[in-house]
Short mmCIF file of C-alpha atoms in Angstrom, two decimals:
data_model
loop_
_atom_site.label_atom_id
_atom_site.label_comp_id
_atom_site.label_asym_id
_atom_site.label_seq_id
_atom_site.Cartn_x
_atom_site.Cartn_y
_atom_site.Cartn_z
CA UNK A 1 -57.63 -15.60 -8.83
CA UNK A 2 -57.04 -13.57 -12.11
CA UNK A 3 -54.84 -10.58 -11.96
CA UNK A 4 -53.46 -8.20 -14.46
CA UNK A 5 -50.24 -5.96 -13.59
CA UNK A 6 -50.29 -2.28 -14.33
CA UNK A 7 -47.17 -0.46 -16.05
CA UNK A 8 -46.36 0.77 -12.50
CA UNK A 9 -46.41 -2.85 -11.10
CA UNK A 10 -49.82 -2.87 -9.33
CA UNK A 11 -51.66 -6.22 -9.48
CA UNK A 12 -55.42 -5.64 -10.29
CA UNK A 13 -57.91 -8.45 -9.47
CA UNK A 14 -60.73 -9.01 -11.89
CA UNK A 15 -63.59 -11.21 -12.80
CA UNK A 16 -64.28 -12.42 -16.33
CA UNK A 17 -67.40 -14.06 -16.86
CA UNK A 18 -69.12 -15.32 -20.11
CA UNK A 19 -68.26 -14.47 -23.72
CA UNK A 20 -69.39 -12.09 -26.40
CA UNK A 21 -69.18 -8.25 -26.52
CA UNK A 22 -67.34 -7.03 -23.41
CA UNK A 23 -69.24 -5.17 -20.60
CA UNK A 24 -66.93 -3.56 -18.25
CA UNK A 25 -68.22 -2.78 -14.62
CA UNK A 26 -66.47 -0.12 -12.34
CA UNK A 27 -67.59 -0.07 -8.74
CA UNK A 28 -68.34 2.86 -6.24
CA UNK A 29 -66.52 3.72 -3.07
CA UNK A 30 -65.84 1.87 -0.77
CA UNK A 31 -66.90 -1.21 -2.69
CA UNK A 32 -65.12 -3.74 -5.06
CA UNK A 33 -66.23 -5.70 -8.03
CA UNK A 34 -68.34 -8.03 -5.76
CA UNK A 35 -70.88 -5.31 -5.85
CA UNK A 36 -71.72 -6.03 -9.44
CA UNK A 37 -72.27 -9.78 -9.09
CA UNK A 38 -75.87 -9.46 -10.07
CA UNK A 39 -75.24 -7.47 -13.07
CA UNK A 40 -72.33 -9.62 -14.21
CA UNK A 41 -74.54 -12.51 -14.18
CA UNK A 42 -77.14 -10.84 -16.01
CA UNK A 43 -74.73 -9.71 -18.76
CA UNK A 44 -73.14 -13.20 -19.09
CA UNK A 45 -76.37 -14.86 -19.17
CA UNK A 46 -77.52 -12.70 -21.93
CA UNK A 47 -74.55 -13.38 -24.32
CA UNK A 48 -72.06 -10.75 -23.13
CA UNK A 49 -68.50 -10.95 -21.64
CA UNK A 50 -68.93 -9.50 -18.13
CA UNK A 51 -65.69 -7.93 -16.57
CA UNK A 52 -65.30 -6.25 -13.43
CA UNK A 53 -62.14 -5.20 -11.42
CA UNK A 54 -61.34 -4.27 -7.88
CA UNK A 55 -59.86 -0.76 -8.11
CA UNK A 56 -56.18 -0.38 -6.67
CA UNK A 57 -56.36 -0.40 -2.91
CA UNK A 58 -59.72 -1.85 -2.91
CA UNK A 59 -60.82 -5.88 -2.54
CA UNK A 60 -58.23 -8.15 -3.64
CA UNK A 61 -56.14 -5.53 -5.77
CA UNK A 62 -52.83 -4.26 -4.46
CA UNK A 63 -52.95 -1.89 -1.66
CA UNK A 64 -50.78 0.68 -3.09
CA UNK A 65 -49.60 3.89 -1.19
CA UNK A 66 -49.60 5.90 -4.46
CA UNK A 67 -52.12 6.39 -7.14
CA UNK A 68 -55.24 6.68 -5.56
CA UNK A 69 -56.53 9.48 -7.88
CA UNK A 70 -58.99 9.44 -10.90
CA UNK A 71 -56.12 9.70 -13.61
CA UNK A 72 -54.37 6.51 -12.13
CA UNK A 73 -57.83 4.74 -11.88
CA UNK A 74 -58.61 5.40 -15.59
CA UNK A 75 -55.05 4.37 -16.52
CA UNK A 76 -55.48 0.96 -14.50
CA UNK A 77 -58.75 0.41 -16.37
CA UNK A 78 -56.93 0.91 -19.47
CA UNK A 79 -54.24 -1.49 -18.57
CA UNK A 80 -56.92 -4.10 -18.07
CA UNK A 81 -58.57 -3.41 -21.45
CA UNK A 82 -55.18 -3.69 -23.07
CA UNK A 83 -54.16 -6.93 -21.24
CA UNK A 84 -57.65 -8.57 -22.12
CA UNK A 85 -57.55 -7.30 -25.74
CA UNK A 86 -60.94 -5.57 -25.34
CA UNK A 87 -62.77 -3.57 -28.09
CA UNK A 88 -66.32 -2.31 -28.62
CA UNK A 89 -66.65 -2.03 -24.86
CA UNK A 90 -69.72 -1.24 -23.09
CA UNK A 91 -68.71 0.65 -19.78
CA UNK A 92 -70.86 0.59 -16.76
CA UNK A 93 -69.90 2.70 -13.73
CA UNK A 94 -71.54 3.36 -10.37
CA UNK A 95 -70.91 6.43 -8.20
CA UNK A 96 -66.96 6.90 -8.28
CA UNK A 97 -66.72 4.08 -10.94
CA UNK A 98 -68.92 6.41 -13.01
CA UNK A 99 -66.21 9.00 -12.84
CA UNK A 100 -63.66 6.33 -13.68
CA UNK A 101 -65.35 4.98 -16.72
CA UNK A 102 -65.90 8.57 -18.14
CA UNK A 103 -62.28 9.54 -17.66
CA UNK A 104 -61.24 6.25 -19.26
CA UNK A 105 -63.48 6.67 -22.19
CA UNK A 106 -62.36 10.26 -22.76
CA UNK A 107 -58.58 9.81 -22.24
CA UNK A 108 -58.18 6.06 -23.28
CA UNK A 109 -61.23 4.80 -24.99
CA UNK A 110 -60.99 6.27 -28.51
CA UNK A 111 -62.16 3.67 -31.09
CA UNK A 112 -62.83 0.95 -28.54
CA UNK A 113 -65.67 2.18 -26.43
CA UNK A 114 -69.13 1.64 -27.83
CA UNK A 115 -71.46 3.03 -25.23
CA UNK A 116 -71.37 4.05 -21.52
CA UNK A 117 -73.92 3.79 -18.85
CA UNK A 118 -73.52 5.58 -15.38
CA UNK A 119 -75.39 4.96 -12.08
CA UNK A 120 -75.48 7.53 -9.42
CA UNK A 121 -72.15 8.84 -10.85
CA UNK A 122 -70.15 11.64 -9.41
CA UNK A 123 -69.67 13.54 -12.82
CA UNK A 124 -69.46 16.37 -13.76
CA UNK A 125 -67.94 17.40 -10.12
CA UNK A 126 -69.26 17.27 -6.74
CA UNK A 127 -67.46 19.89 -4.49
CA UNK A 128 -68.75 23.40 -4.17
CA UNK A 129 -66.30 26.00 -5.65
CA UNK A 130 -66.47 29.35 -7.27
CA UNK A 131 -67.27 27.73 -10.39
CA UNK A 132 -69.78 25.20 -8.91
CA UNK A 133 -71.62 27.38 -6.47
CA UNK A 134 -74.33 24.88 -5.72
CA UNK A 135 -71.99 21.78 -5.23
CA UNK A 136 -71.53 20.17 -1.95
CA UNK A 137 -69.52 22.05 0.62
CA UNK A 138 -65.99 20.69 1.29
CA UNK A 139 -66.74 20.40 5.05
CA UNK A 140 -69.10 17.30 4.07
CA UNK A 141 -66.22 15.54 2.48
CA UNK A 142 -63.85 16.74 5.47
CA UNK A 143 -66.69 15.05 7.79
CA UNK A 144 -66.17 11.66 5.63
CA UNK A 145 -62.41 11.87 5.95
CA UNK A 146 -62.67 12.30 9.78
CA UNK A 147 -65.12 9.39 10.04
CA UNK A 148 -62.98 7.12 8.16
CA UNK A 149 -60.01 7.90 10.25
CA UNK A 150 -61.72 7.84 13.51
CA UNK A 151 -63.62 4.43 13.25
CA UNK A 152 -63.99 3.27 9.88
CA UNK A 153 -65.80 0.15 10.83
CA UNK A 154 -68.57 1.93 12.46
CA UNK A 155 -68.52 4.91 10.02
CA UNK A 156 -69.24 2.26 7.25
CA UNK A 157 -72.08 0.60 9.22
CA UNK A 158 -73.60 4.11 9.78
CA UNK A 159 -73.20 5.19 6.25
CA UNK A 160 -75.09 2.20 4.89
CA UNK A 161 -78.51 3.83 6.11
CA UNK A 162 -78.04 6.66 3.81
CA UNK A 163 -76.34 4.79 1.12
CA UNK A 164 -79.28 2.48 0.79
CA UNK A 165 -82.11 4.85 1.79
CA UNK A 166 -83.08 2.95 4.91
CA UNK A 167 -84.12 6.19 6.52
CA UNK A 168 -86.49 6.77 3.49
CA UNK A 169 -88.19 3.50 4.02
CA UNK A 170 -86.37 1.70 1.11
CA UNK A 171 -86.81 -1.66 2.81
CA UNK A 172 -83.25 -2.92 1.88
CA UNK A 173 -82.13 -5.93 3.86
CA UNK A 174 -79.90 -6.18 6.97
CA UNK A 175 -77.79 -8.32 4.60
CA UNK A 176 -77.21 -5.73 1.95
CA UNK A 177 -75.87 -3.29 4.72
CA UNK A 178 -73.68 -5.91 6.04
CA UNK A 179 -72.34 -6.51 2.60
CA UNK A 180 -71.62 -2.87 2.20
CA UNK A 181 -69.52 -2.95 5.43
CA UNK A 182 -67.73 -6.25 4.50
CA UNK A 183 -66.57 -4.87 1.18
CA UNK A 184 -65.62 -1.47 2.65
CA UNK A 185 -63.40 -3.03 5.32
CA UNK A 186 -61.47 -4.87 2.50
CA UNK A 187 -59.95 -1.66 1.04
CA UNK A 188 -57.02 0.01 2.68
CA UNK A 189 -57.21 2.85 4.73
CA UNK A 190 -54.94 4.98 2.56
CA UNK A 191 -57.07 4.20 -0.25
CA UNK A 192 -60.41 5.00 1.47
CA UNK A 193 -59.04 8.36 2.74
CA UNK A 194 -57.63 9.19 -0.67
CA UNK A 195 -60.59 8.28 -2.86
CA UNK A 196 -62.62 10.82 -1.10
CA UNK A 197 -60.80 13.63 -2.80
CA UNK A 198 -60.69 11.72 -5.85
CA UNK A 199 -64.58 11.37 -6.20
CA UNK A 200 -65.38 14.59 -4.65
CA UNK A 201 -63.01 17.23 -6.29
CA UNK A 202 -62.27 15.65 -9.72
CA UNK A 203 -63.95 17.83 -12.39
CA UNK A 204 -65.15 15.53 -15.33
CA UNK A 205 -66.82 18.46 -17.19
CA UNK A 206 -64.33 18.23 -20.16
CA UNK A 207 -64.51 14.41 -20.10
CA UNK A 208 -68.21 14.32 -20.59
CA UNK A 209 -68.06 16.82 -23.45
CA UNK A 210 -65.47 14.68 -25.38
CA UNK A 211 -67.81 11.50 -25.44
CA UNK A 212 -68.85 10.64 -28.68
CA UNK A 213 -70.84 7.49 -28.14
CA UNK A 214 -74.38 6.82 -26.58
CA UNK A 215 -74.45 7.59 -22.94
CA UNK A 216 -77.13 6.32 -20.65
CA UNK A 217 -77.12 8.39 -17.21
CA UNK A 218 -79.10 6.69 -14.29
CA UNK A 219 -79.89 8.08 -10.87
CA UNK A 220 -82.49 7.76 -8.14
CA UNK A 221 -83.95 10.98 -7.20
CA UNK A 222 -83.79 10.16 -3.42
CA UNK A 223 -79.97 9.59 -3.81
CA UNK A 224 -78.47 11.03 -0.34
CA UNK A 225 -74.73 10.40 -1.40
CA UNK A 226 -74.54 11.98 -4.75
CA UNK A 227 -77.24 14.73 -5.13
CA UNK A 228 -78.89 14.38 -8.53
CA UNK A 229 -79.16 17.98 -9.13
CA UNK A 230 -75.32 18.18 -9.03
CA UNK A 231 -74.81 14.94 -10.94
CA UNK A 232 -77.28 13.24 -13.50
CA UNK A 233 -79.21 16.54 -14.16
CA UNK A 234 -75.90 18.50 -15.04
CA UNK A 235 -74.19 15.58 -16.77
CA UNK A 236 -76.95 15.12 -19.31
CA UNK A 237 -76.54 18.71 -20.50
CA UNK A 238 -72.75 18.08 -21.40
CA UNK A 239 -72.80 14.85 -23.38
CA UNK A 240 -73.73 14.58 -27.02
CA UNK A 241 -75.56 11.49 -27.29
CA UNK A 242 -77.12 11.18 -23.73
CA UNK A 243 -80.44 9.43 -22.31
CA UNK A 244 -81.48 10.36 -18.63
CA UNK A 245 -83.28 7.84 -16.52
CA UNK A 246 -84.58 9.06 -13.19
CA UNK A 247 -85.74 6.37 -10.70
CA UNK A 248 -88.45 7.84 -8.36
CA UNK A 249 -87.65 7.29 -4.68
CA UNK A 250 -84.51 5.33 -5.56
CA UNK A 251 -81.36 5.72 -3.23
CA UNK A 252 -77.68 5.62 -3.99
CA UNK A 253 -77.06 2.06 -3.50
CA UNK A 254 -78.18 -0.47 -6.00
CA UNK A 255 -80.54 -3.02 -4.41
CA UNK A 256 -84.31 -4.10 -4.07
CA UNK A 257 -86.84 -2.82 -6.61
CA UNK A 258 -84.20 -0.26 -7.83
CA UNK A 259 -81.95 -2.86 -8.87
CA UNK A 260 -84.54 -4.87 -10.69
CA UNK A 261 -85.80 -1.73 -12.70
CA UNK A 262 -82.12 -0.60 -13.25
CA UNK A 263 -80.99 -3.86 -14.63
CA UNK A 264 -83.94 -4.09 -16.92
CA UNK A 265 -82.88 -0.61 -18.33
CA UNK A 266 -79.19 -1.60 -18.50
CA UNK A 267 -79.93 -4.83 -20.43
CA UNK A 268 -82.08 -2.89 -22.94
CA UNK A 269 -79.29 -0.42 -23.37
CA UNK A 270 -76.61 -3.01 -23.92
CA UNK A 271 -78.68 -4.69 -26.47
CA UNK A 272 -79.63 -1.41 -28.37
#
């Protein structure tokens, strides 16, 4: 299996399919690069070089004790881009991965990022605070931490219902729910726990403002994991060259008819 090694000695697993302009995908919590397989094939089938990595602590990458934070995640992505010699990169990030690609582009992407697409992404910031009074209360994220610690396996099985909007009649299959659980159980407990703070409390406001390339911001308006009012609707006002795509009735998880529509829009954006 292909790996790169970051400057701090962490082995990061990645997939590298096809050839052409690179499209680099970053996955959400608690998943790994397998979550992007359909989109990886879509990109490679259409003349792009499709690349996706397992974030440290996730999937097949090293389960480090330290570095489960957004700055390190972005630095790991920079190490991947450096090692593979990537330029004119198209970035695609879902959920936590949306935060990762935005931070990477703002801090490491000058001159080598061509465009960015985010999907149900966490920027600008999720948690409620004095400066973000309509955010999600910290108690919600404390409950996620408690669920992960108490019974991670059952917690992921239960979370898949909201993740895919099963309780809203999305019709997503049991197989998709099982895959969510399977990928989640591959990550380390430490990464699962620490990443909750990374995706909920990191403020990406200045990162979004710094972006100087086209940004496609996609999100379902029935997202129960990352509320669209705190995410896409705010992020679009912070980027210079933004396009907002809202998917009526779509959940957080990328599956079913939502995935089909999203993939059409992503391909059109990559080609534009």
